Every structure is written in structure tokens, then in C-alpha cells.
Amino acid sequence: MIDFTNCRRLPYKAYNGANGKKIAIEYEGGQYMLKFPPSGDAKPTGLSYTNSCISEHIASSIFNMLGVKAQETILGIFKIDGKTKIVCACKDFTADGKQLFDFCSIKNTILDSDSNGSGTELADILDTIEKQQFIASDVLLKHFWDVFVIDALLGNFDRHNGNWGFLHDSSTGESSIAPVFDCGSCLLPQADKKVITAVLENEDMLNARVYQFPTSAIKLKGRKINYYDFLTAQPDADCQNALRRICPRVDMERIKAFIEGVPYITDLQKKFYKGYISARYELILQSAFELVAKRDQ
């Protein structure tokens, strides 16, 4: 058990974001953003706090397993006001002085864009990727679709323009794609014991959370993209290439073994995460990949 309660807090460092409080700490010589779970009281759930910190750690780790660089995360506890909370320590990838520019701010620089920086219409995002000057457009396009496919696997409903982007080194003038971060909206973070049990025991409940929701935050002609419908409809070539890259890397036995070792979660939660990811892999990614493979033959 890792207890972050007495770690040195770093002054003059603060983090943006709407979901949960965040502080900067030093842990084993490194700088980390410590994310606290937001209150779940505002939504109809049996949880007093959401599981977003668990989702953050599991999803970030799976991104790394699949070869798409994500933030390094550690689960631990933090004691405050007599309560012990499960928190997620995210290694600060700006600790070396690099500046993070989110895609929203970059999109605002495209003056002939059809929407402002927060707009998530797919065609507008792809247009910005082509016109932006931070990263080679082909490299960024590959990254965008790789992330989209893995978000489909993990059921991420909130990959908006403010939680992915670039790192810029002002001393060298070089830019790079930032590690994937802010994955707390993956893996049904508001699911309490009742929902988890229902999903595990009722195939219709599971299918609803695979085929119907969660949807992507990215929109197609004004509507949020349904992952299954979109990926199995033979999307454009760049998305198909992402399926070709990512699907063969998915090792469900390795993912399940990792989840078995995740601390602070119950056996029921472990069973749920393993079953939910397996279902999304088989019903969404494999289905889409098999269609691409048939097209290749």
C-alpha cells in the first residue's frame, strides 16, 4: 500500500481540469500530479466517490501495453479529514520544463476552421490535424486514430480537445505528441456494485454498454460517434490502418493478468473490468478488424 499523505507538496504548480481535485507532489524523487476522485453525489449512483482514479490507472496502463505512449500512473491512498481516499499519481511529463498545448488551443489557431477550439466534429478535427504546424500531420493523424481505437476498447466517453495535445520545448523549438492522459472517463467509472453485478449477470445489460453507450465525444454530422457503428461501417483508410496496427497487439491474457494485480479493487471489480474489456474487444474491435481483413483479401 502506497500512502501519499505525507509526500512533499510542490508549491507554484497547479493543474487544470474539471473532474476531481489535483495537487502536485514529490514521490521518490519524481514530480507527480495526484488526482483525487470527484464526488459521485451529483449522479444517481451508489458510490460516494467515482472510480475515475481506478479507470485512470488501468486505462493508462493498457495504452502503454498497446504501444501508444501514455502517462505513468501509480495507485495509492491519501488521508484527509478522517477519510482515506484512493488516488492516482500521474507522473508529470511537463516537469522538465516542456509546455503542454492541448488540441483545443491548437485548433483555435486555424482561422478558417468551421468551429472554435472545443468543437469535436470529426471533419473539423481532421482538417486541423492537416493544417496545424506543431507535428507532422501524418504522424499526428496516426496517433489520433490509434487513440480512437483504444478509446473504443476502453469505452472512453470524454476524449475531447482539451485532454490530448503536444509538448513544446522552448529551448530547442521542438514539439512532440504528449503522452496520453486524462483517461478517467474509461471503463464506466460511475458503475457501482449494483450496476457491475447487473452487467456481469445480464447479457442485455452488457450489450447495451458495448453496442449503445458509452459513445465517443467526437461527433459525426452533429451526433456523437457510436464506436461499434462507426468502426464496423468500414471507416476511412486511416482508421482502418489503426485497426490493423492496434488489434494484433491486444493480448487479453496479459491485460487480465495486469488487472488481477491492480490494488485497492475487489474481486468483483476485477471480474467486471476483465469481462467488460474482453466484450468490447470481441464485439467491437475484432468485429471491425475482421471486416478490414476480409477487405484486404
C-alpha atoms as a printed R data frame, in Angstrom:
    type eleno elety resid chain resno       x       y       z
1   ATOM     1    CA   MET     A     1   0.000   0.000   0.000
2   ATOM     2    CA   ILE     A     2   1.427   3.366  -1.065
3   ATOM     3    CA   ASP     A     3   0.436   6.288   1.131
4   ATOM     4    CA   PHE     A     4   0.922   9.701  -0.486
5   ATOM     5    CA   THR     A     5  -0.420  11.649   2.501
6   ATOM     6    CA   ASN     A     6   2.937  12.875   3.774
7   ATOM     7    CA   CYS     A     7   4.624  13.433   0.411
8   ATOM     8    CA   ARG     A     8   6.077  16.901  -0.054
9   ATOM     9    CA   ARG     A     9   3.666  19.186  -1.843
10  ATOM    10    CA   LEU     A    10   5.188  21.257  -4.607
11  ATOM    11    CA   PRO     A    11   4.338  24.963  -4.473
12  ATOM    12    CA   TYR     A    12   3.594  27.088  -7.539
13  ATOM    13    CA   LYS     A    13   2.323  24.107  -9.513
14  ATOM    14    CA   ALA     A    14  -1.356  23.659 -10.325
15  ATOM    15    CA   TYR     A    15  -3.353  21.604 -12.803
16  ATOM    16    CA   ASN     A    16  -6.456  22.362 -14.819
17  ATOM    17    CA   GLY     A    17  -9.428  20.061 -15.305
18  ATOM    18    CA   ALA     A    18 -12.991  19.710 -14.093
19  ATOM    19    CA   ASN     A    19 -13.095  16.198 -12.645
20  ATOM    20    CA   GLY     A    20 -11.686  15.990  -9.148
21  ATOM    21    CA   LYS     A    21  -9.081  17.920  -7.211
22  ATOM    22    CA   LYS     A    22  -5.393  17.733  -8.134
23  ATOM    23    CA   ILE     A    23  -2.189  18.605  -6.305
24  ATOM    24    CA   ALA     A    24   1.498  18.410  -7.201
25  ATOM    25    CA   ILE     A    25   3.688  16.181  -5.040
26  ATOM    26    CA   GLU     A    26   7.186  14.753  -4.978
27  ATOM    27    CA   TYR     A    27   7.411  10.963  -4.780
28  ATOM    28    CA   GLU     A    28  10.677   9.010  -4.898
29  ATOM    29    CA   GLY     A    29  12.441  11.956  -6.493
30  ATOM    30    CA   GLY     A    30   9.854  12.496  -9.229
31  ATOM    31    CA   GLN     A    31   7.126  15.068  -9.722
32  ATOM    32    CA   TYR     A    32   3.573  13.747  -9.845
33  ATOM    33    CA   MET     A    33   0.082  15.113 -10.253
34  ATOM    34    CA   LEU     A    34  -2.064  13.491  -7.589
35  ATOM    35    CA   LYS     A    35  -5.640  13.068  -8.800
36  ATOM    36    CA   PHE     A    36  -8.473  12.711  -6.306
37  ATOM    37    CA   PRO     A    37 -11.807  11.070  -7.157
38  ATOM    38    CA   PRO     A    38 -14.613  13.550  -7.767
39  ATOM    39    CA   SER     A    39 -17.738  13.221  -5.691
40  ATOM    40    CA   GLY     A    40 -20.366  10.964  -7.198
41  ATOM    41    CA   ASP     A    41 -23.198  12.614  -5.292
42  ATOM    42    CA   ALA     A    42 -24.372  14.567  -8.322
43  ATOM    43    CA   LYS     A    43 -25.297  11.404 -10.224
44  ATOM    44    CA   PRO     A    44 -27.700   8.563  -9.354
45  ATOM    45    CA   THR     A    45 -25.162   6.023  -8.186
46  ATOM    46    CA   GLY     A    46 -24.499   4.065  -5.040
47  ATOM    47    CA   LEU     A    47 -20.918   5.321  -4.986
48  ATOM    48    CA   SER     A    48 -19.970   8.165  -2.684
49  ATOM    49    CA   TYR     A    49 -16.988   8.713  -4.980
50  ATOM    50    CA   THR     A    50 -16.482   7.606  -8.545
51  ATOM    51    CA   ASN     A    51 -13.949   5.048  -9.710
52  ATOM    52    CA   SER     A    52 -12.238   7.508 -12.041
53  ATOM    53    CA   CYS     A    53  -8.845   7.078 -10.364
54  ATOM    54    CA   ILE     A    54  -9.036   3.316 -10.923
55  ATOM    55    CA   SER     A    55 -10.074   3.913 -14.532
56  ATOM    56    CA   GLU     A    56  -7.205   6.377 -14.972
57  ATOM    57    CA   HIS     A    57  -4.621   3.828 -13.859
58  ATOM    58    CA   ILE     A    58  -5.991   0.815 -15.724
59  ATOM    59    CA   ALA     A    59  -6.640   2.673 -18.980
60  ATOM    60    CA   SER     A    60  -3.280   4.467 -19.000
61  ATOM    61    CA   SER     A    61  -1.513   1.175 -18.370
62  ATOM    62    CA   ILE     A    62  -3.374  -0.521 -21.227
63  ATOM    63    CA   PHE     A    63  -2.461   2.291 -23.616
64  ATOM    64    CA   ASN     A    64   1.184   1.644 -22.771
65  ATOM    65    CA   MET     A    65   0.732  -2.116 -23.217
66  ATOM    66    CA   LEU     A    66  -0.640  -1.484 -26.712
67  ATOM    67    CA   GLY     A    67   2.315   0.628 -27.771
68  ATOM    68    CA   VAL     A    68   0.726   4.076 -27.519
69  ATOM    69    CA   LYS     A    69   2.688   6.115 -25.006
70  ATOM    70    CA   ALA     A    70   0.633   7.238 -22.028
71  ATOM    71    CA   GLN     A    71   1.369   8.831 -18.681
72  ATOM    72    CA   GLU     A    72   2.912   6.674 -15.971
73  ATOM    73    CA   THR     A    73   0.481   6.111 -13.102
74  ATOM    74    CA   ILE     A    74   0.553   4.706  -9.564
75  ATOM    75    CA   LEU     A    75  -2.436   3.944  -7.338
76  ATOM    76    CA   GLY     A    76  -2.218   4.821  -3.679
77  ATOM    77    CA   ILE     A    77  -4.117   6.334  -0.786
78  ATOM    78    CA   PHE     A    78  -4.396   9.797   0.716
79  ATOM    79    CA   LYS     A    79  -5.842  10.525   4.157
80  ATOM    80    CA   ILE     A    80  -7.744  13.775   4.649
81  ATOM    81    CA   ASP     A    81 -10.412  14.869   7.132
82  ATOM    82    CA   GLY     A    82 -10.507  11.412   8.660
83  ATOM    83    CA   LYS     A    83 -11.187   9.741   5.312
84  ATOM    84    CA   THR     A    84  -8.919   7.532   3.246
85  ATOM    85    CA   LYS     A    85  -9.267   8.032  -0.492
86  ATOM    86    CA   ILE     A    86  -7.882   6.016  -3.380
87  ATOM    87    CA   VAL     A    87  -5.881   8.403  -5.551
88  ATOM    88    CA   CYS     A    88  -3.952   8.158  -8.792
89  ATOM    89    CA   ALA     A    89  -0.453   9.626  -9.044
90  ATOM    90    CA   CYS     A    90   0.311  10.623 -12.638
91  ATOM    91    CA   LYS     A    91   3.957  11.335 -13.428
92  ATOM    92    CA   ASP     A    92   4.218  14.939 -14.577
93  ATOM    93    CA   PHE     A    93   5.514  14.926 -18.156
94  ATOM    94    CA   THR     A    94   5.989  18.712 -18.001
95  ATOM    95    CA   ALA     A    95   8.386  18.506 -15.039
96  ATOM    96    CA   ASP     A    96  11.382  19.009 -17.346
97  ATOM    97    CA   GLY     A    97  10.109  22.413 -18.428
98  ATOM    98    CA   LYS     A    98   8.186  21.398 -21.539
99  ATOM    99    CA   GLN     A    99   4.919  23.215 -22.110
100 ATOM   100    CA   LEU     A   100   1.690  21.363 -22.777
101 ATOM   101    CA   PHE     A   101  -0.531  22.694 -25.549
102 ATOM   102    CA   ASP     A   102  -3.866  20.920 -25.751
103 ATOM   103    CA   PHE     A   103  -5.501  20.281 -29.114
104 ATOM   104    CA   CYS     A   104  -8.203  22.808 -28.247
105 ATOM   105    CA   SER     A   105  -5.677  25.657 -28.165
106 ATOM   106    CA   ILE     A   106  -4.049  24.451 -31.390
107 ATOM   107    CA   LYS     A   107  -7.424  24.227 -33.098
108 ATOM   108    CA   ASN     A   108  -8.058  27.859 -32.180
109 ATOM   109    CA   THR     A   109  -5.086  28.845 -34.357
110 ATOM   110    CA   ILE     A   110  -6.782  27.519 -37.501
111 ATOM   111    CA   LEU     A   111  -8.581  30.656 -38.574
112 ATOM   112    CA   ASP     A   112 -10.708  29.062 -41.281
113 ATOM   113    CA   SER     A   113 -11.928  26.251 -39.017
114 ATOM   114    CA   ASP     A   114 -15.683  25.690 -39.013
115 ATOM   115    CA   SER     A   115 -15.805  25.785 -35.201
116 ATOM   116    CA   ASN     A   116 -13.862  27.008 -32.189
117 ATOM   117    CA   GLY     A   117 -11.230  25.019 -30.328
118 ATOM   118    CA   SER     A   118 -13.693  22.945 -28.356
119 ATOM   119    CA   GLY     A   119 -15.615  21.747 -31.398
120 ATOM   120    CA   THR     A   120 -15.362  17.969 -31.804
121 ATOM   121    CA   GLU     A   121 -16.855  17.429 -35.264
122 ATOM   122    CA   LEU     A   122 -14.663  14.764 -36.861
123 ATOM   123    CA   ALA     A   123 -14.210  16.542 -40.192
124 ATOM   124    CA   ASP     A   124 -13.099  19.704 -38.402
125 ATOM   125    CA   ILE     A   125 -10.630  17.774 -36.210
126 ATOM   126    CA   LEU     A   126  -9.109  16.077 -39.246
127 ATOM   127    CA   ASP     A   127  -8.842  19.434 -41.012
128 ATOM   128    CA   THR     A   128  -6.974  20.882 -38.017
129 ATOM   129    CA   ILE     A   129  -4.634  17.875 -37.916
130 ATOM   130    CA   GLU     A   130  -3.755  18.521 -41.546
131 ATOM   131    CA   LYS     A   131  -3.242  22.278 -41.141
132 ATOM   132    CA   GLN     A   132  -1.529  22.543 -37.719
133 ATOM   133    CA   GLN     A   133   2.244  23.083 -37.680
134 ATOM   134    CA   PHE     A   134   3.331  21.538 -34.373
135 ATOM   135    CA   ILE     A   135   3.714  17.926 -35.529
136 ATOM   136    CA   ALA     A   136   3.998  16.325 -38.951
137 ATOM   137    CA   SER     A   137   0.380  15.823 -39.981
138 ATOM   138    CA   ASP     A   138   0.820  12.151 -40.957
139 ATOM   139    CA   VAL     A   139   2.349  11.347 -37.561
140 ATOM   140    CA   LEU     A   140  -0.424  13.160 -35.710
141 ATOM   141    CA   LEU     A   141  -3.134  11.522 -37.820
142 ATOM   142    CA   LYS     A   142  -1.740   8.086 -36.985
143 ATOM   143    CA   HIS     A   143  -1.722   8.952 -33.277
144 ATOM   144    CA   PHE     A   144  -5.273  10.315 -33.379
145 ATOM   145    CA   TRP     A   145  -6.714   7.131 -34.876
146 ATOM   146    CA   ASP     A   146  -4.641   4.827 -32.642
147 ATOM   147    CA   VAL     A   147  -6.030   6.642 -29.603
148 ATOM   148    CA   PHE     A   148  -9.556   6.494 -31.037
149 ATOM   149    CA   VAL     A   149  -9.370   2.710 -31.475
150 ATOM   150    CA   ILE     A   150  -8.036   2.155 -27.942
151 ATOM   151    CA   ASP     A   151 -10.656   4.519 -26.530
152 ATOM   152    CA   ALA     A   152 -13.220   2.301 -28.288
153 ATOM   153    CA   LEU     A   153 -11.752  -0.715 -26.495
154 ATOM   154    CA   LEU     A   154 -11.917   1.063 -23.129
155 ATOM   155    CA   GLY     A   155 -15.252   2.820 -23.569
156 ATOM   156    CA   ASN     A   156 -13.943   6.366 -23.202
157 ATOM   157    CA   PHE     A   157 -16.809   8.866 -23.418
158 ATOM   158    CA   ASP     A   158 -14.820  12.062 -22.908
159 ATOM   159    CA   ARG     A   159 -11.752  12.317 -25.183
160 ATOM   160    CA   HIS     A   160 -12.407  15.977 -26.001
161 ATOM   161    CA   ASN     A   161  -9.978  18.520 -27.463
162 ATOM   162    CA   GLY     A   162  -8.753  19.625 -24.051
163 ATOM   163    CA   ASN     A   163  -7.296  16.302 -22.931
164 ATOM   164    CA   TRP     A   164  -4.796  15.469 -25.640
165 ATOM   165    CA   GLY     A   165  -2.140  17.502 -27.367
166 ATOM   166    CA   PHE     A   166   1.519  18.399 -27.690
167 ATOM   167    CA   LEU     A   167   4.622  19.110 -25.653
168 ATOM   168    CA   HIS     A   168   6.801  22.027 -26.748
169 ATOM   169    CA   ASP     A   169  10.416  22.549 -25.694
170 ATOM   170    CA   SER     A   170  11.091  26.272 -25.952
171 ATOM   171    CA   SER     A   171  14.848  25.759 -25.535
172 ATOM   172    CA   THR     A   172  15.069  23.668 -28.700
173 ATOM   173    CA   GLY     A   173  11.929  24.758 -30.512
174 ATOM   174    CA   GLU     A   174  10.909  21.123 -30.905
175 ATOM   175    CA   SER     A   175   7.445  19.702 -30.360
176 ATOM   176    CA   SER     A   176   6.263  16.164 -29.703
177 ATOM   177    CA   ILE     A   177   2.982  14.395 -29.074
178 ATOM   178    CA   ALA     A   178   2.146  14.396 -25.368
179 ATOM   179    CA   PRO     A   179   1.656  11.040 -23.640
180 ATOM   180    CA   VAL     A   180  -1.997  10.017 -23.472
181 ATOM   181    CA   PHE     A   181  -3.540  11.415 -20.294
182 ATOM   182    CA   ASP     A   182  -6.891  12.042 -18.605
183 ATOM   183    CA   CYS     A   183  -8.340   8.547 -19.012
184 ATOM   184    CA   GLY     A   184 -10.662   8.673 -16.012
185 ATOM   185    CA   SER     A   185 -13.731   8.521 -18.250
186 ATOM   186    CA   CYS     A   186 -12.908   4.990 -19.425
187 ATOM   187    CA   LEU     A   187 -14.341   1.734 -18.067
188 ATOM   188    CA   LEU     A   188 -17.672   3.026 -16.718
189 ATOM   189    CA   PRO     A   189 -16.217   4.997 -13.771
190 ATOM   190    CA   GLN     A   190 -19.670   5.623 -12.235
191 ATOM   191    CA   ALA     A   191 -20.632   1.947 -12.133
192 ATOM   192    CA   ASP     A   192 -21.408   0.863  -8.577
193 ATOM   193    CA   LYS     A   193 -21.761  -2.694  -7.251
194 ATOM   194    CA   LYS     A   194 -25.367  -2.925  -8.442
195 ATOM   195    CA   VAL     A   195 -24.501  -1.890 -11.999
196 ATOM   196    CA   ILE     A   196 -21.390  -4.078 -12.105
197 ATOM   197    CA   THR     A   197 -23.354  -7.116 -10.958
198 ATOM   198    CA   ALA     A   198 -26.105  -6.447 -13.498
199 ATOM   199    CA   VAL     A   199 -23.606  -6.115 -16.345
200 ATOM   200    CA   LEU     A   200 -21.873  -9.350 -15.350
201 ATOM   201    CA   GLU     A   201 -25.100 -11.326 -14.972
202 ATOM   202    CA   ASN     A   202 -27.321  -9.892 -17.701
203 ATOM   203    CA   GLU     A   203 -26.193 -10.145 -21.322
204 ATOM   204    CA   ASP     A   204 -28.603  -7.410 -22.416
205 ATOM   205    CA   MET     A   205 -27.116  -5.017 -19.844
206 ATOM   206    CA   LEU     A   206 -23.621  -5.815 -21.082
207 ATOM   207    CA   ASN     A   207 -24.580  -5.464 -24.740
208 ATOM   208    CA   ALA     A   208 -26.156  -2.084 -24.062
209 ATOM   209    CA   ARG     A   209 -22.820  -0.864 -22.676
210 ATOM   210    CA   VAL     A   210 -20.985  -2.213 -25.698
211 ATOM   211    CA   TYR     A   211 -23.228  -1.508 -28.678
212 ATOM   212    CA   GLN     A   212 -25.155   1.578 -27.481
213 ATOM   213    CA   PHE     A   213 -23.067   3.517 -24.970
214 ATOM   214    CA   PRO     A   214 -20.753   5.000 -23.994
215 ATOM   215    CA   THR     A   215 -20.270   6.935 -27.207
216 ATOM   216    CA   SER     A   216 -17.228   8.927 -28.249
217 ATOM   217    CA   ALA     A   217 -17.036  12.650 -27.523
218 ATOM   218    CA   ILE     A   218 -16.172  13.093 -31.207
219 ATOM   219    CA   LYS     A   219 -19.114  13.867 -33.451
220 ATOM   220    CA   LEU     A   220 -20.047  12.843 -36.980
221 ATOM   221    CA   LYS     A   221 -22.507  15.240 -38.600
222 ATOM   222    CA   GLY     A   222 -23.508  16.633 -35.228
223 ATOM   223    CA   ARG     A   223 -24.026  13.323 -33.409
224 ATOM   224    CA   LYS     A   224 -21.625  11.639 -31.020
225 ATOM   225    CA   ILE     A   225 -19.960   8.676 -32.675
226 ATOM   226    CA   ASN     A   226 -21.141   5.214 -31.694
227 ATOM   227    CA   TYR     A   227 -17.923   3.184 -31.580
228 ATOM   228    CA   TYR     A   228 -19.427  -0.064 -32.894
229 ATOM   229    CA   ASP     A   229 -21.420   1.518 -35.708
230 ATOM   230    CA   PHE     A   230 -18.521   3.662 -36.830
231 ATOM   231    CA   LEU     A   231 -15.762   1.055 -36.769
232 ATOM   232    CA   THR     A   232 -17.835  -1.663 -38.430
233 ATOM   233    CA   ALA     A   233 -19.064   0.672 -41.165
234 ATOM   234    CA   GLN     A   234 -15.668   0.474 -42.879
235 ATOM   235    CA   PRO     A   235 -14.461   3.991 -41.991
236 ATOM   236    CA   ASP     A   236 -11.758   5.819 -43.881
237 ATOM   237    CA   ALA     A   237  -8.399   4.289 -44.679
238 ATOM   238    CA   ASP     A   238  -6.532   5.940 -41.813
239 ATOM   239    CA   CYS     A   239  -8.917   4.465 -39.242
240 ATOM   240    CA   GLN     A   240  -8.660   1.063 -40.906
241 ATOM   241    CA   ASN     A   241  -4.874   1.286 -40.653
242 ATOM   242    CA   ALA     A   242  -5.214   1.958 -36.918
243 ATOM   243    CA   LEU     A   243  -7.309  -1.210 -36.568
244 ATOM   244    CA   ARG     A   244  -4.565  -3.109 -38.412
245 ATOM   245    CA   ARG     A   245  -1.952  -1.737 -36.003
246 ATOM   246    CA   ILE     A   246  -3.787  -1.991 -32.697
247 ATOM   247    CA   CYS     A   247  -5.886  -5.163 -32.871
248 ATOM   248    CA   PRO     A   248  -2.951  -7.594 -33.268
249 ATOM   249    CA   ARG     A   249  -1.310  -6.014 -30.206
250 ATOM   250    CA   VAL     A   250  -4.257  -6.733 -27.899
251 ATOM   251    CA   ASP     A   251  -3.218  -9.596 -25.618
252 ATOM   252    CA   MET     A   252  -6.248 -10.195 -23.432
253 ATOM   253    CA   GLU     A   253  -4.416 -12.668 -21.201
254 ATOM   254    CA   ARG     A   254  -1.781 -10.041 -20.451
255 ATOM   255    CA   ILE     A   255  -4.462  -7.421 -19.791
256 ATOM   256    CA   LYS     A   256  -6.353  -9.787 -17.487
257 ATOM   257    CA   ALA     A   257  -3.167 -10.647 -15.600
258 ATOM   258    CA   PHE     A   258  -2.474  -6.946 -15.114
259 ATOM   259    CA   ILE     A   259  -5.979  -6.314 -13.770
260 ATOM   260    CA   GLU     A   260  -5.576  -9.184 -11.310
261 ATOM   261    CA   GLY     A   261  -2.648  -7.289  -9.818
262 ATOM   262    CA   VAL     A   262  -4.365  -3.903  -9.532
263 ATOM   263    CA   PRO     A   263  -4.532  -2.924  -5.836
264 ATOM   264    CA   TYR     A   264  -7.477  -1.454  -3.918
265 ATOM   265    CA   ILE     A   265 -10.211  -3.086  -6.010
266 ATOM   266    CA   THR     A   266 -12.428  -6.034  -5.124
267 ATOM   267    CA   ASP     A   267 -12.581  -9.400  -6.856
268 ATOM   268    CA   LEU     A   268 -15.964  -8.345  -8.256
269 ATOM   269    CA   GLN     A   269 -14.417  -5.237  -9.803
270 ATOM   270    CA   LYS     A   270 -11.577  -7.277 -11.274
271 ATOM   271    CA   LYS     A   271 -14.079  -9.681 -12.816
272 ATOM   272    CA   PHE     A   272 -16.031  -6.750 -14.224
273 ATOM   273    CA   TYR     A   273 -13.027  -4.963 -15.772
274 ATOM   274    CA   LYS     A   274 -11.784  -8.184 -17.356
275 ATOM   275    CA   GLY     A   275 -15.212  -9.079 -18.707
276 ATOM   276    CA   TYR     A   276 -16.041  -5.577 -19.928
277 ATOM   277    CA   ILE     A   277 -12.766  -5.100 -21.812
278 ATOM   278    CA   SER     A   278 -12.995  -8.611 -23.279
279 ATOM   279    CA   ALA     A   279 -16.522  -7.935 -24.514
280 ATOM   280    CA   ARG     A   280 -15.574  -4.635 -26.125
281 ATOM   281    CA   TYR     A   281 -12.557  -6.248 -27.750
282 ATOM   282    CA   GLU     A   282 -14.502  -9.190 -29.172
283 ATOM   283    CA   LEU     A   283 -17.690  -7.359 -30.156
284 ATOM   284    CA   ILE     A   284 -16.258  -4.059 -31.394
285 ATOM   285    CA   LEU     A   285 -12.563  -4.258 -32.275
286 ATOM   286    CA   GLN     A   286 -12.438  -7.858 -33.512
287 ATOM   287    CA   SER     A   287 -15.644  -7.431 -35.493
288 ATOM   288    CA   ALA     A   288 -14.263  -4.316 -37.186
289 ATOM   289    CA   PHE     A   289 -10.828  -5.875 -37.727
290 ATOM   290    CA   GLU     A   290 -12.312  -8.977 -39.347
291 ATOM   291    CA   LEU     A   291 -14.190  -6.774 -41.821
292 ATOM   292    CA   VAL     A   292 -10.961  -4.952 -42.661
293 ATOM   293    CA   ALA     A   293  -9.141  -8.279 -43.074
294 ATOM   294    CA   LYS     A   294 -11.837  -9.532 -45.470
295 ATOM   295    CA   ARG     A   295 -11.471  -6.347 -47.439
296 ATOM   296    CA   ASP     A   296  -7.711  -6.903 -47.628
297 ATOM   297    CA   GLN     A   297  -8.091 -10.403 -49.098
